[in-house]
Short mmCIF file of C-alpha atoms in Angstrom, two decimals:
data_model
loop_
_atom_site.label_atom_id
_atom_site.label_comp_id
_atom_site.label_asym_id
_atom_site.label_seq_id
_atom_site.Cartn_x
_atom_site.Cartn_y
_atom_site.Cartn_z
CA MET A 273 83.23 99.50 102.90
CA SER A 274 86.82 100.92 103.58
CA ILE A 275 89.45 98.49 103.17
CA THR A 276 92.71 98.85 105.39
CA LEU A 277 95.71 97.93 103.35
CA PRO A 278 98.94 96.80 105.04
CA ILE A 279 100.79 99.90 104.06
CA GLU A 280 98.59 102.08 106.04
CA HIS A 281 100.02 100.84 109.40
CA VAL A 282 103.51 102.16 108.67
CA LEU A 283 102.32 105.63 107.23
CA PRO A 284 102.57 107.49 110.39
CA GLU A 285 106.23 106.32 110.48
CA LEU A 286 106.93 107.34 106.96
CA ARG A 287 105.44 110.83 107.61
CA GLN A 288 107.59 111.43 110.76
CA THR A 289 110.63 109.97 108.88
CA LEU A 290 110.16 112.47 105.98
CA ASP A 291 109.54 115.26 108.38
CA THR A 292 113.07 114.93 109.52
CA ARG A 293 115.10 113.27 106.69
CA HIS A 294 115.33 113.90 102.96
CA GLU A 295 115.32 110.26 101.90
CA ALA A 296 113.72 106.93 103.00
CA ILE A 297 113.01 103.53 101.70
CA VAL A 298 109.73 101.63 101.94
CA VAL A 299 109.87 97.78 101.67
CA ALA A 300 106.29 96.26 101.10
CA GLU A 301 104.77 93.20 99.73
CA PRO A 302 102.94 93.37 96.58
CA GLY A 303 99.49 94.54 96.85
CA ALA A 304 100.17 96.29 100.33
CA GLY A 305 99.11 99.52 98.74
CA LYS A 306 102.35 101.42 98.54
CA THR A 307 101.94 102.75 95.30
CA THR A 308 98.57 104.37 95.49
CA ARG A 309 98.33 105.23 99.30
CA ILE A 310 101.71 106.75 100.04
CA PRO A 311 101.59 109.67 97.58
CA LEU A 312 98.00 110.60 98.75
CA ALA A 313 99.26 110.30 102.41
CA LEU A 314 102.04 112.76 101.75
CA LEU A 315 99.95 115.40 100.11
CA GLY A 316 99.46 117.25 103.36
CA ALA A 317 102.88 117.20 104.72
CA PRO A 318 104.08 120.46 105.95
CA TRP A 319 107.61 120.27 104.11
CA LEU A 320 105.68 119.66 100.70
CA GLY A 321 103.80 123.15 100.77
CA ASP A 322 102.61 123.68 97.27
CA GLN A 323 105.07 121.67 95.64
CA LYS A 324 104.39 118.41 93.40
CA ILE A 325 104.92 114.79 94.02
CA LEU A 326 106.41 112.75 91.28
CA LEU A 327 105.71 109.12 91.35
CA LEU A 328 108.06 107.19 88.87
CA GLU A 329 106.61 103.93 87.52
CA PRO A 330 108.60 101.80 85.19
CA ARG A 331 105.67 100.78 82.91
CA ARG A 332 103.13 102.80 80.96
CA LEU A 333 100.06 100.78 81.99
CA ALA A 334 101.09 100.79 85.70
CA ALA A 335 101.57 104.46 85.56
CA LYS A 336 98.13 105.12 84.08
CA LEU A 337 96.28 102.74 86.38
CA ALA A 338 98.00 104.16 89.58
CA ALA A 339 97.00 107.53 88.60
CA GLN A 340 93.47 106.45 87.68
CA ARG A 341 93.15 104.48 91.18
CA MET A 342 94.39 107.61 93.09
CA ALA A 343 92.05 109.96 91.31
CA GLU A 344 89.05 107.56 91.86
CA SER A 345 89.92 107.30 95.56
CA LEU A 346 89.68 111.34 95.82
CA GLY A 347 86.44 111.16 93.84
CA GLU A 348 88.03 113.30 90.98
CA ALA A 349 88.70 113.04 87.26
CA LEU A 350 92.17 112.38 86.17
CA GLY A 351 94.26 115.49 85.48
CA GLU A 352 92.87 117.38 88.58
CA THR A 353 94.81 116.44 91.85
CA VAL A 354 96.37 113.39 90.23
CA GLY A 355 97.56 113.29 86.70
CA TYR A 356 100.10 111.17 84.64
CA ARG A 357 102.71 111.97 81.83
CA MET A 358 104.36 109.69 79.47
CA ARG A 359 105.71 109.82 76.07
CA LEU A 360 102.95 110.93 73.67
CA GLU A 361 100.26 110.92 76.33
CA GLN A 362 99.61 113.09 79.39
CA ARG A 363 96.59 113.95 81.71
CA GLU A 364 97.56 116.93 84.13
CA SER A 365 96.41 120.47 84.82
CA ALA A 366 97.75 123.55 86.65
CA ARG A 367 95.92 121.88 89.61
CA THR A 368 97.76 118.58 89.61
CA ARG A 369 99.87 117.71 92.75
CA ILE A 370 100.62 114.19 92.17
CA LEU A 371 101.96 113.38 88.67
CA VAL A 372 102.69 109.69 87.82
CA ILE A 373 105.32 109.44 85.23
CA THR A 374 107.55 106.86 83.37
CA GLU A 375 111.14 106.73 83.78
CA GLY A 376 112.12 108.51 80.42
CA VAL A 377 109.99 111.27 81.49
CA LEU A 378 112.14 111.98 84.53
CA SER A 379 115.17 111.95 82.50
CA ARG A 380 113.85 114.49 80.19
CA MET A 381 112.42 116.58 83.05
CA LEU A 382 115.96 116.66 84.75
CA LEU A 383 117.57 117.52 81.55
CA SER A 384 115.43 120.54 80.93
CA ASP A 385 115.33 121.87 84.68
CA PRO A 386 118.02 119.83 86.63
CA SER A 387 116.72 121.74 89.96
CA LEU A 388 113.19 120.10 89.42
CA ASP A 389 111.84 123.34 90.69
CA GLY A 390 108.45 122.89 92.19
CA ILE A 391 108.90 119.33 93.00
CA GLY A 392 109.01 118.37 96.53
CA ILE A 393 109.70 114.58 96.33
CA VAL A 394 110.40 112.03 93.75
CA ILE A 395 109.00 108.55 94.65
CA PHE A 396 110.89 105.55 92.88
CA ASP A 397 108.37 102.80 92.77
CA GLU A 398 109.21 99.04 91.82
CA PHE A 399 112.95 100.06 92.01
CA HIS A 400 113.94 96.40 92.11
CA GLU A 401 113.00 96.14 88.37
CA ARG A 402 116.39 98.28 87.88
CA SER A 403 116.69 99.98 84.46
CA VAL A 404 119.09 102.34 83.10
CA ASP A 405 116.66 105.23 83.15
CA ALA A 406 115.54 104.55 86.72
CA ASP A 407 119.29 104.22 88.10
CA LEU A 408 120.10 107.45 85.93
CA GLY A 409 117.13 109.22 87.39
CA LEU A 410 118.00 108.59 91.03
CA ALA A 411 121.65 109.58 90.34
CA LEU A 412 120.56 112.73 88.42
CA SER A 413 118.25 113.45 91.34
CA LEU A 414 120.82 113.20 93.89
CA TYR A 415 123.26 115.29 91.97
CA ALA A 416 120.73 117.95 91.27
CA ARG A 417 119.89 118.03 94.94
CA SER A 418 123.37 118.37 95.92
CA LEU A 419 123.74 121.43 93.38
CA PHE A 420 120.58 123.41 93.33
CA ARG A 421 118.27 122.44 96.20
CA ASP A 422 120.14 123.89 99.32
CA ASP A 423 117.20 126.17 100.30
CA LEU A 424 114.38 123.50 99.77
CA PRO A 425 115.89 120.14 99.50
CA LEU A 426 114.36 117.55 97.07
CA LYS A 427 113.17 114.38 99.07
CA LEU A 428 113.64 110.97 97.54
CA LEU A 429 111.71 107.80 98.46
CA VAL A 430 112.55 104.40 96.99
CA MET A 431 109.88 101.63 97.15
CA SER A 432 109.93 98.11 96.31
CA ALA A 433 108.82 94.54 97.31
CA THR A 434 112.12 92.73 96.86
CA LEU A 435 114.63 95.49 97.04
CA ASP A 436 118.17 95.02 98.41
CA SER A 437 117.43 97.82 100.93
CA ASP A 438 120.73 97.88 102.69
CA ALA A 439 122.62 98.77 99.49
CA VAL A 440 120.30 101.44 98.58
CA ALA A 441 120.16 102.88 102.04
CA ASP A 442 123.98 103.01 101.69
CA LEU A 443 123.70 105.05 98.46
CA LEU A 444 121.26 107.33 100.06
CA GLY A 445 123.34 108.16 103.10
CA GLN A 446 121.97 105.44 105.47
CA ALA A 447 118.35 106.30 104.66
CA PRO A 448 115.84 104.62 107.13
CA VAL A 449 114.06 101.64 105.88
CA ILE A 450 110.42 101.18 106.71
CA ARG A 451 109.02 97.77 106.37
CA SER A 452 105.34 96.89 105.81
CA GLU A 453 104.53 93.28 106.90
CA GLY A 454 102.16 91.67 104.52
CA ARG A 455 99.08 89.75 105.49
CA GLN A 456 99.41 86.10 105.91
CA TYR A 457 96.40 83.78 105.96
CA PRO A 458 96.37 80.22 106.94
CA VAL A 459 96.17 77.59 104.25
CA GLN A 460 94.57 74.36 104.69
CA ARG A 461 94.80 71.49 102.10
CA HIS A 462 91.76 69.27 101.51
CA PHE A 463 91.87 66.17 99.38
CA GLY A 464 88.66 65.00 98.19
CA GLN A 465 87.82 61.35 97.60
CA ARG A 466 88.09 60.05 94.08
CA ILE A 467 84.74 59.06 92.43
CA GLU A 468 84.68 56.20 90.49
#
């Protein structure tokens, strides 16, 4: 049985936005599917070509689980199309197209190759959690893009459930904000009789 997650309703809008813009913001409720469905949906984008997708996760466990879930949904083992890299641990190969990383890894990648050659998009997930590494990663990505990526611009996607999207949109040059509405279900209260 296939489950349709709320994020899937905005995937066409996101793809269309990234076809014409180099930055976007996605605001979606927890559990909407943004972490695992968006990177997979962007794999076939014409602007990506043979470049990689970097998905930045603030916590190690979240990074590993997101990578594992995406690999499972493709029917593959970790390290094939989807891999991960964190301090002292990695599962990736030459075939890896989506690389889930932790925040410190992005900083080291930018220091060793400021142009992020071979990377088509950096996705900052759970950006509302705000950390020095995530903020530095976004600032360095913007700076690197302005210096090194004139021919093939680096795209940036910021995702969160509780983000101040207007402030981040301003930072990213009036980036479009795409909102995914979560599901709501009616709640009924039933009070049982007290048994004596």
